[in-house]
Amino acid sequence: MAVSLVLRSSTSSPGGETQPPRVITYDLPLVVIGRGQGCDLLLPDLSVSHRHASIRQRGTDYIVMDEGSTNGTFVGAVRLSPQSPRVVRNGDMIRVGRVWLEVRIEHATTSTHTAQATKELALALISQALGAQGEHGGPRLVVVAGPDQGKQVLLQDAGGPVVIGRGRDVSLPLDVPEASRRHARVVRQGEHALLRDLGSRIGTMVRGEPAPADKDTILRTGDLFQIGPDLICFEFPAVEALRELEQSEDEAMAASEVVPPPVPPHAEPPSSAPAASSTVPEPQASPSRSNAGVPPRRGKQVEGGWTKTDVIIVLLALTVLAMSAVGLLWLFRGL
């Protein structure tokens, strides 16, 4: 069995609305949830503590435990005491700070490279938040000096190459006569980028040294490289924002703040059947085939199928007959 954590809502998302679920599956005895480096699930939200909560495997069960967080860990509406374990079941909703997570305990394929997956998730959330503020948070190459100053290209997809050069079919065309048509290639990898010179005539300078053509050179956010007179910067605003979030203090939530859980994705739509009556009907036995549709008779039945009312009527009838017989005997006693 593996445990999957499904992100259901986060204030890092634009407007705090529920986003399409993102799932990371772990096959670990301990999964740490928090905002700090080294967490197995990295949540870039100031309401989440650096080491907020953990999910641990205990035999065949999984337990969740608050790690002394500022804003608490909730299972549904119940707040956990720090360091007090609670068993979680498949489908349980837990809240860390303002972030809702769904727990799935099932046979599932474990996510490959979970550290990279959780970092990608955190960067995607921050990029969305920056986008809501009118800023682009994704990775990009920007020409900061030279004839092509102001030109830029986005590195949208991890693994997708961006070619720079003087040719028309490149991603970032340069107006530099000495540059080769296909001068250099940049590929995003996680929070970094990999630069490789494509055998250009004048070379590509990185940190004052020519980049080799037979291997990649790692670029970190803020790093510069030069092609002729053009100076190009690798920028990744979401990485910088994540670094600031990891180093910031927790944001204490107000006691009156309510964070309603998101609507479960498997919730059934409201039934079109008429609403139930406010009065509780008397329980009735299911009719047999011989008396289907016949309302049940009231009163307790005695052996033979007679009710108490039937017995009383018979007794009264016998009494009347007895009294009539006595009266007749009285009338005809003199005859």
mmCIF file of C-alpha atoms in Angstrom:
data_model
loop_
_atom_site.group_PDB
_atom_site.id
_atom_site.type_symbol
_atom_site.label_atom_id
_atom_site.label_comp_id
_atom_site.label_asym_id
_atom_site.label_seq_id
_atom_site.Cartn_x
_atom_site.Cartn_y
_atom_site.Cartn_z
ATOM 1 C CA MET A 1 0.000 0.000 0.000
ATOM 2 C CA ALA A 2 1.126 3.548 -0.747
ATOM 3 C CA VAL A 3 -0.117 6.895 0.480
ATOM 4 C CA SER A 4 -1.031 9.633 -1.970
ATOM 5 C CA LEU A 5 -1.512 13.279 -1.008
ATOM 6 C CA VAL A 6 -3.848 15.244 -3.244
ATOM 7 C CA LEU A 7 -3.674 19.033 -3.133
ATOM 8 C CA ARG A 8 -7.289 20.196 -3.037
ATOM 9 C CA SER A 9 -6.944 23.933 -2.298
ATOM 10 C CA SER A 10 -4.292 26.488 -1.525
ATOM 11 C CA THR A 11 -4.143 30.237 -1.009
ATOM 12 C CA SER A 12 -1.103 30.190 -3.293
ATOM 13 C CA SER A 13 -3.563 29.587 -6.101
ATOM 14 C CA PRO A 14 -5.161 32.644 -7.738
ATOM 15 C CA GLY A 15 -7.979 33.797 -5.511
ATOM 16 C CA GLY A 16 -7.478 30.755 -3.274
ATOM 17 C CA GLU A 17 -9.913 28.743 -5.378
ATOM 18 C CA THR A 18 -9.749 25.006 -5.784
ATOM 19 C CA GLN A 19 -7.364 23.991 -8.534
ATOM 20 C CA PRO A 20 -7.309 20.752 -10.547
ATOM 21 C CA PRO A 21 -5.989 18.125 -8.133
ATOM 22 C CA ARG A 22 -2.280 17.446 -8.070
ATOM 23 C CA VAL A 23 -1.235 14.095 -6.691
ATOM 24 C CA ILE A 24 2.093 12.860 -5.344
ATOM 25 C CA THR A 25 2.309 9.208 -4.281
ATOM 26 C CA TYR A 26 4.804 8.085 -1.657
ATOM 27 C CA ASP A 27 6.027 4.680 -0.612
ATOM 28 C CA LEU A 28 7.833 5.943 2.481
ATOM 29 C CA PRO A 29 7.435 5.165 6.189
ATOM 30 C CA LEU A 30 7.529 8.919 6.920
ATOM 31 C CA VAL A 31 6.201 11.805 4.792
ATOM 32 C CA VAL A 32 6.955 15.297 6.157
ATOM 33 C CA ILE A 33 4.645 18.138 5.132
ATOM 34 C CA GLY A 34 5.783 21.740 5.448
ATOM 35 C CA ARG A 35 7.214 24.899 3.929
ATOM 36 C CA GLY A 36 10.872 24.299 4.662
ATOM 37 C CA GLN A 37 13.600 22.679 2.605
ATOM 38 C CA GLY A 38 13.773 18.921 2.894
ATOM 39 C CA CYS A 39 10.016 18.403 3.273
ATOM 40 C CA ASP A 40 8.565 15.534 1.267
ATOM 41 C CA LEU A 41 5.539 17.693 0.402
ATOM 42 C CA LEU A 42 6.582 21.312 -0.003
ATOM 43 C CA LEU A 43 3.711 23.783 0.364
ATOM 44 C CA PRO A 44 4.615 27.430 -0.397
ATOM 45 C CA ASP A 45 2.121 29.085 1.954
ATOM 46 C CA LEU A 46 2.984 31.277 4.942
ATOM 47 C CA SER A 47 0.209 29.668 6.998
ATOM 48 C CA VAL A 48 2.125 26.370 6.730
ATOM 49 C CA SER A 49 4.996 25.943 9.197
ATOM 50 C CA HIS A 50 8.471 24.918 8.071
ATOM 51 C CA ARG A 51 7.871 21.406 9.488
ATOM 52 C CA HIS A 52 4.109 21.372 9.888
ATOM 53 C CA ALA A 53 2.878 17.779 10.004
ATOM 54 C CA SER A 54 3.872 14.240 9.147
ATOM 55 C CA ILE A 55 2.192 11.083 7.946
ATOM 56 C CA ARG A 56 3.738 7.897 9.285
ATOM 57 C CA GLN A 57 3.197 4.262 8.521
ATOM 58 C CA ARG A 58 2.402 2.188 11.604
ATOM 59 C CA GLY A 59 1.860 -1.439 10.727
ATOM 60 C CA THR A 60 -0.963 -1.562 8.213
ATOM 61 C CA ASP A 61 -2.240 1.886 9.230
ATOM 62 C CA TYR A 62 -1.180 5.418 8.438
ATOM 63 C CA ILE A 63 -1.241 8.097 11.127
ATOM 64 C CA VAL A 64 -1.051 11.885 10.857
ATOM 65 C CA MET A 65 0.708 13.962 13.496
ATOM 66 C CA ASP A 66 1.035 17.691 14.027
ATOM 67 C CA GLU A 67 4.691 18.645 14.465
ATOM 68 C CA GLY A 68 4.072 21.665 16.696
ATOM 69 C CA SER A 69 2.862 23.939 13.893
ATOM 70 C CA THR A 70 1.718 27.520 14.373
ATOM 71 C CA ASN A 71 -1.740 27.116 12.844
ATOM 72 C CA GLY A 72 -2.444 23.488 13.606
ATOM 73 C CA THR A 73 -3.287 20.335 11.714
ATOM 74 C CA PHE A 74 -6.912 19.315 11.233
ATOM 75 C CA VAL A 75 -8.574 16.066 10.242
ATOM 76 C CA GLY A 76 -11.884 17.341 8.954
ATOM 77 C CA ALA A 77 -13.028 19.836 11.585
ATOM 78 C CA VAL A 78 -11.010 18.272 14.424
ATOM 79 C CA ARG A 79 -7.767 19.980 15.411
ATOM 80 C CA LEU A 80 -5.018 17.613 16.513
ATOM 81 C CA SER A 81 -2.973 18.177 19.626
ATOM 82 C CA PRO A 82 0.762 18.522 18.863
ATOM 83 C CA GLN A 83 2.567 15.183 18.682
ATOM 84 C CA SER A 84 -0.715 13.288 19.161
ATOM 85 C CA PRO A 85 -1.126 10.677 16.407
ATOM 86 C CA ARG A 86 -4.430 10.003 14.702
ATOM 87 C CA VAL A 87 -5.208 7.225 12.254
ATOM 88 C CA VAL A 88 -6.256 8.441 8.822
ATOM 89 C CA ARG A 89 -8.362 6.502 6.362
ATOM 90 C CA ASN A 90 -8.629 6.546 2.616
ATOM 91 C CA GLY A 91 -10.479 9.707 1.556
ATOM 92 C CA ASP A 92 -9.879 11.674 4.769
ATOM 93 C CA MET A 93 -9.398 15.429 4.331
ATOM 94 C CA ILE A 94 -6.663 17.071 6.379
ATOM 95 C CA ARG A 95 -5.827 20.755 6.642
ATOM 96 C CA VAL A 96 -2.404 22.256 7.289
ATOM 97 C CA GLY A 97 -2.661 26.013 7.731
ATOM 98 C CA ARG A 98 -4.974 27.117 4.925
ATOM 99 C CA VAL A 99 -4.181 24.197 2.636
ATOM 100 C CA TRP A 100 -6.520 21.214 2.273
ATOM 101 C CA LEU A 101 -5.130 17.807 1.355
ATOM 102 C CA GLU A 102 -6.925 14.571 0.603
ATOM 103 C CA VAL A 103 -5.346 11.337 1.816
ATOM 104 C CA ARG A 104 -5.562 8.298 -0.426
ATOM 105 C CA ILE A 105 -4.360 4.949 0.842
ATOM 106 C CA GLU A 106 -4.431 2.483 -1.990
ATOM 107 C CA HIS A 107 -2.387 0.386 -4.350
ATOM 108 C CA ALA A 108 -0.837 2.994 -6.626
ATOM 109 C CA THR A 109 2.322 3.558 -8.599
ATOM 110 C CA THR A 110 4.793 5.596 -6.598
ATOM 111 C CA SER A 111 5.732 8.964 -8.080
ATOM 112 C CA THR A 112 9.211 8.927 -9.570
ATOM 113 C CA HIS A 113 11.679 11.429 -8.162
ATOM 114 C CA THR A 114 9.337 12.670 -5.427
ATOM 115 C CA ALA A 115 11.752 15.427 -4.377
ATOM 116 C CA GLN A 116 11.682 16.861 -7.899
ATOM 117 C CA ALA A 117 7.901 16.357 -8.124
ATOM 118 C CA THR A 118 7.208 18.282 -4.905
ATOM 119 C CA LYS A 119 9.541 21.091 -5.981
ATOM 120 C CA GLU A 120 7.761 21.307 -9.339
ATOM 121 C CA LEU A 121 4.436 21.468 -7.504
ATOM 122 C CA ALA A 122 5.637 24.305 -5.270
ATOM 123 C CA LEU A 123 7.033 26.260 -8.219
ATOM 124 C CA ALA A 124 3.804 25.803 -10.181
ATOM 125 C CA LEU A 125 1.746 27.145 -7.265
ATOM 126 C CA ILE A 126 3.981 30.185 -6.871
ATOM 127 C CA SER A 127 3.944 30.845 -10.611
ATOM 128 C CA GLN A 128 0.135 30.842 -10.501
ATOM 129 C CA ALA A 129 0.132 33.241 -7.576
ATOM 130 C CA LEU A 130 2.552 35.593 -9.325
ATOM 131 C CA GLY A 131 0.480 35.355 -12.488
ATOM 132 C CA ALA A 132 -2.584 36.465 -10.529
ATOM 133 C CA GLN A 133 -0.593 39.551 -9.528
ATOM 134 C CA GLY A 134 0.301 40.333 -13.135
ATOM 135 C CA GLU A 135 3.846 38.922 -12.926
ATOM 136 C CA HIS A 136 5.288 36.012 -14.850
ATOM 137 C CA GLY A 137 6.855 33.549 -12.431
ATOM 138 C CA GLY A 138 8.126 30.922 -14.860
ATOM 139 C CA PRO A 139 11.686 30.467 -16.163
ATOM 140 C CA ARG A 140 12.887 32.684 -19.013
ATOM 141 C CA LEU A 141 15.916 34.016 -20.814
ATOM 142 C CA VAL A 142 16.166 37.821 -21.008
ATOM 143 C CA VAL A 143 18.708 39.855 -22.977
ATOM 144 C CA VAL A 144 19.745 42.490 -20.419
ATOM 145 C CA ALA A 145 22.411 44.277 -22.455
ATOM 146 C CA GLY A 146 23.556 44.529 -26.086
ATOM 147 C CA PRO A 147 21.872 45.098 -29.452
ATOM 148 C CA ASP A 148 19.000 42.743 -28.567
ATOM 149 C CA GLN A 149 18.317 44.182 -25.112
ATOM 150 C CA GLY A 150 14.724 43.533 -24.033
ATOM 151 C CA LYS A 151 14.237 40.354 -26.043
ATOM 152 C CA GLN A 152 13.172 37.305 -24.039
ATOM 153 C CA VAL A 153 11.942 33.751 -24.408
ATOM 154 C CA LEU A 154 10.062 31.573 -21.941
ATOM 155 C CA LEU A 155 11.265 28.138 -20.881
ATOM 156 C CA GLN A 156 7.822 26.689 -20.357
ATOM 157 C CA ASP A 157 8.323 22.947 -20.342
ATOM 158 C CA ALA A 158 10.961 21.052 -18.453
ATOM 159 C CA GLY A 159 13.141 19.269 -21.015
ATOM 160 C CA GLY A 160 12.049 21.446 -23.956
ATOM 161 C CA PRO A 161 15.119 22.936 -25.700
ATOM 162 C CA VAL A 162 15.427 26.633 -26.549
ATOM 163 C CA VAL A 163 17.886 27.411 -29.333
ATOM 164 C CA ILE A 164 19.606 30.815 -29.499
ATOM 165 C CA GLY A 165 21.320 32.175 -32.593
ATOM 166 C CA ARG A 166 21.233 34.261 -35.732
ATOM 167 C CA GLY A 167 18.985 31.923 -37.746
ATOM 168 C CA ARG A 168 15.286 32.404 -38.403
ATOM 169 C CA ASP A 169 14.202 29.047 -37.009
ATOM 170 C CA VAL A 170 15.569 29.590 -33.508
ATOM 171 C CA SER A 171 13.653 30.372 -30.311
ATOM 172 C CA LEU A 172 15.639 33.503 -29.448
ATOM 173 C CA PRO A 173 16.949 35.213 -32.615
ATOM 174 C CA LEU A 174 19.897 37.547 -32.116
ATOM 175 C CA ASP A 175 20.909 40.511 -34.274
ATOM 176 C CA VAL A 176 24.595 39.787 -33.787
ATOM 177 C CA PRO A 177 26.567 39.192 -37.042
ATOM 178 C CA GLU A 178 29.308 37.208 -35.317
ATOM 179 C CA ALA A 179 26.841 34.783 -33.709
ATOM 180 C CA SER A 180 26.268 31.410 -35.368
ATOM 181 C CA ARG A 181 22.878 30.568 -36.835
ATOM 182 C CA ARG A 182 22.400 27.919 -34.145
ATOM 183 C CA HIS A 183 24.705 29.211 -31.491
ATOM 184 C CA ALA A 184 23.652 27.700 -28.152
ATOM 185 C CA ARG A 185 20.922 25.603 -26.580
ATOM 186 C CA VAL A 186 19.259 26.003 -23.176
ATOM 187 C CA VAL A 187 17.100 23.324 -21.518
ATOM 188 C CA ARG A 188 15.243 23.781 -18.266
ATOM 189 C CA GLN A 189 15.847 21.130 -15.617
ATOM 190 C CA GLY A 190 13.927 21.652 -12.391
ATOM 191 C CA GLU A 191 14.789 25.013 -10.900
ATOM 192 C CA HIS A 192 17.968 25.247 -13.006
ATOM 193 C CA ALA A 193 18.776 25.413 -16.699
ATOM 194 C CA LEU A 194 21.407 23.603 -18.738
ATOM 195 C CA LEU A 195 23.385 25.570 -21.350
ATOM 196 C CA ARG A 196 25.395 23.967 -24.156
ATOM 197 C CA ASP A 197 27.323 25.706 -26.911
ATOM 198 C CA LEU A 198 26.470 24.194 -30.300
ATOM 199 C CA GLY A 199 29.949 24.494 -31.763
ATOM 200 C CA SER A 200 29.702 28.214 -32.469
ATOM 201 C CA ARG A 201 32.517 30.254 -34.011
ATOM 202 C CA ILE A 202 32.993 32.743 -31.165
ATOM 203 C CA GLY A 203 31.814 30.556 -28.300
ATOM 204 C CA THR A 204 29.468 31.262 -25.396
ATOM 205 C CA MET A 205 30.929 32.827 -22.276
ATOM 206 C CA VAL A 206 29.592 31.794 -18.838
ATOM 207 C CA ARG A 207 31.086 33.423 -15.736
ATOM 208 C CA GLY A 208 34.045 34.607 -17.769
ATOM 209 C CA GLU A 209 34.852 31.214 -19.288
ATOM 210 C CA PRO A 210 33.810 29.588 -22.574
ATOM 211 C CA ALA A 211 31.045 27.002 -22.212
ATOM 212 C CA PRO A 212 32.129 23.576 -23.484
ATOM 213 C CA ALA A 213 30.387 22.113 -26.526
ATOM 214 C CA ASP A 214 30.580 18.528 -25.278
ATOM 215 C CA LYS A 215 28.744 18.921 -21.960
ATOM 216 C CA ASP A 216 26.114 21.074 -20.264
ATOM 217 C CA THR A 217 26.812 24.048 -18.022
ATOM 218 C CA ILE A 218 24.395 24.579 -15.135
ATOM 219 C CA LEU A 219 22.673 27.956 -14.940
ATOM 220 C CA ARG A 220 21.066 29.080 -11.693
ATOM 221 C CA THR A 221 18.528 31.854 -11.478
ATOM 222 C CA GLY A 222 20.314 35.179 -11.953
ATOM 223 C CA ASP A 223 23.255 33.681 -13.861
ATOM 224 C CA LEU A 224 24.510 35.542 -16.970
ATOM 225 C CA PHE A 225 26.042 34.279 -20.200
ATOM 226 C CA GLN A 226 27.328 36.209 -23.176
ATOM 227 C CA ILE A 227 27.083 35.764 -26.922
ATOM 228 C CA GLY A 228 29.148 38.482 -28.623
ATOM 229 C CA PRO A 229 27.898 41.843 -27.293
ATOM 230 C CA ASP A 230 24.618 40.376 -26.006
ATOM 231 C CA LEU A 231 24.398 39.630 -22.283
ATOM 232 C CA ILE A 232 21.646 37.141 -21.442
ATOM 233 C CA CYS A 233 20.252 36.341 -17.991
ATOM 234 C CA PHE A 234 18.481 33.200 -16.823
ATOM 235 C CA GLU A 235 15.589 34.296 -14.588
ATOM 236 C CA PHE A 236 13.161 32.182 -12.561
ATOM 237 C CA PRO A 237 11.077 34.485 -10.307
ATOM 238 C CA ALA A 238 9.195 31.560 -8.743
ATOM 239 C CA VAL A 239 12.463 30.092 -7.442
ATOM 240 C CA GLU A 240 13.387 33.386 -5.816
ATOM 241 C CA ALA A 241 9.906 33.704 -4.299
ATOM 242 C CA LEU A 242 10.072 30.124 -2.985
ATOM 243 C CA ARG A 243 13.426 30.838 -1.388
ATOM 244 C CA GLU A 244 11.980 33.887 0.348
ATOM 245 C CA LEU A 245 8.964 31.898 1.552
ATOM 246 C CA GLU A 246 11.174 29.162 2.965
ATOM 247 C CA GLN A 247 13.101 31.722 4.993
ATOM 248 C CA SER A 248 10.098 33.714 6.207
ATOM 249 C CA GLU A 249 8.363 33.394 9.569
ATOM 250 C CA ASP A 250 4.978 31.710 9.881
ATOM 251 C CA GLU A 251 1.871 33.814 9.393
ATOM 252 C CA ALA A 252 -0.447 33.248 12.364
ATOM 253 C CA MET A 253 -4.066 32.819 11.315
ATOM 254 C CA ALA A 254 -6.805 34.638 13.204
ATOM 255 C CA ALA A 255 -8.835 32.420 15.535
ATOM 256 C CA SER A 256 -12.003 33.512 13.736
ATOM 257 C CA GLU A 257 -10.708 32.641 10.266
ATOM 258 C CA VAL A 258 -12.674 29.839 8.611
ATOM 259 C CA VAL A 259 -11.189 27.722 5.830
ATOM 260 C CA PRO A 260 -14.059 25.638 4.427
ATOM 261 C CA PRO A 261 -13.107 22.319 2.867
ATOM 262 C CA PRO A 262 -13.351 22.005 -0.899
ATOM 263 C CA VAL A 263 -16.198 20.045 -2.410
ATOM 264 C CA PRO A 264 -15.102 16.413 -2.771
ATOM 265 C CA PRO A 265 -14.578 15.560 -6.446
ATOM 266 C CA HIS A 266 -16.578 12.351 -6.054
ATOM 267 C CA ALA A 267 -19.567 14.059 -4.401
ATOM 268 C CA GLU A 268 -22.842 12.879 -5.872
ATOM 269 C CA PRO A 269 -25.167 15.475 -7.396
ATOM 270 C CA PRO A 270 -28.353 16.287 -5.440
ATOM 271 C CA SER A 271 -31.068 13.701 -5.922
ATOM 272 C CA SER A 272 -34.106 14.662 -7.974
ATOM 273 C CA ALA A 273 -36.379 12.552 -5.715
ATOM 274 C CA PRO A 274 -38.912 14.432 -3.545
ATOM 275 C CA ALA A 275 -37.660 15.541 -0.165
ATOM 276 C CA ALA A 276 -38.487 13.283 2.757
ATOM 277 C CA SER A 277 -41.398 14.257 5.022
ATOM 278 C CA SER A 278 -40.574 15.918 8.326
ATOM 279 C CA THR A 279 -42.745 13.369 10.144
ATOM 280 C CA VAL A 280 -41.431 9.891 10.779
ATOM 281 C CA PRO A 281 -43.827 7.217 9.438
ATOM 282 C CA GLU A 282 -44.644 4.120 11.416
ATOM 283 C CA PRO A 283 -42.391 1.230 10.477
ATOM 284 C CA GLN A 284 -44.303 -1.386 8.534
ATOM 285 C CA ALA A 285 -43.441 -4.915 7.640
ATOM 286 C CA SER A 286 -42.956 -5.660 3.997
ATOM 287 C CA PRO A 287 -46.214 -7.240 2.714
ATOM 288 C CA SER A 288 -46.094 -10.798 1.538
ATOM 289 C CA ARG A 289 -47.222 -11.776 -1.915
ATOM 290 C CA SER A 290 -50.717 -12.787 -0.613
ATOM 291 C CA ASN A 291 -51.514 -9.514 1.140
ATOM 292 C CA ALA A 292 -49.595 -7.025 -0.955
ATOM 293 C CA GLY A 293 -51.357 -3.668 -1.009
ATOM 294 C CA VAL A 294 -53.561 -4.507 1.975
ATOM 295 C CA PRO A 295 -53.046 -2.112 4.920
ATOM 296 C CA PRO A 296 -51.905 -3.919 8.067
ATOM 297 C CA ARG A 297 -54.577 -4.602 10.696
ATOM 298 C CA ARG A 298 -54.234 -2.686 13.918
ATOM 299 C CA GLY A 299 -54.107 -4.376 17.273
ATOM 300 C CA LYS A 300 -52.055 -7.261 18.545
ATOM 301 C CA GLN A 301 -53.035 -10.598 17.063
ATOM 302 C CA VAL A 302 -53.529 -13.689 19.219
ATOM 303 C CA GLU A 303 -53.091 -17.285 18.201
ATOM 304 C CA GLY A 304 -55.488 -18.254 15.460
ATOM 305 C CA GLY A 305 -55.382 -14.822 13.823
ATOM 306 C CA TRP A 306 -58.045 -13.094 16.053
ATOM 307 C CA THR A 307 -57.455 -9.663 17.510
ATOM 308 C CA LYS A 308 -58.394 -8.606 21.026
ATOM 309 C CA THR A 309 -61.377 -6.720 19.597
ATOM 310 C CA ASP A 310 -62.675 -9.904 17.985
ATOM 311 C CA VAL A 311 -62.446 -11.782 21.296
ATOM 312 C CA ILE A 312 -64.292 -9.020 23.192
ATOM 313 C CA ILE A 313 -67.140 -8.955 20.613
ATOM 314 C CA VAL A 314 -67.542 -12.728 20.817
ATOM 315 C CA LEU A 315 -67.674 -12.607 24.637
ATOM 316 C CA LEU A 316 -70.297 -9.839 24.567
ATOM 317 C CA ALA A 317 -72.358 -11.798 22.070
ATOM 318 C CA LEU A 318 -72.243 -14.912 24.265
ATOM 319 C CA THR A 319 -73.260 -12.843 27.298
ATOM 320 C CA VAL A 320 -76.265 -11.398 25.427
ATOM 321 C CA LEU A 321 -77.307 -14.888 24.321
ATOM 322 C CA ALA A 322 -77.002 -16.204 27.886
ATOM 323 C CA MET A 323 -79.101 -13.331 29.253
ATOM 324 C CA SER A 324 -81.729 -13.894 26.544
ATOM 325 C CA ALA A 325 -81.936 -17.563 27.461
ATOM 326 C CA VAL A 326 -82.402 -16.723 31.141
ATOM 327 C CA GLY A 327 -85.138 -14.205 30.252
ATOM 328 C CA LEU A 328 -86.979 -16.775 28.168
ATOM 329 C CA LEU A 329 -86.822 -19.276 30.979
ATOM 330 C CA TRP A 330 -88.248 -16.648 33.356
ATOM 331 C CA LEU A 331 -91.128 -15.829 31.044
ATOM 332 C CA PHE A 332 -92.123 -19.440 30.468
ATOM 333 C CA ARG A 333 -91.568 -20.711 34.017
ATOM 334 C CA GLY A 334 -95.305 -20.993 34.710
ATOM 335 C CA LEU A 335 -96.196 -22.894 31.570
#
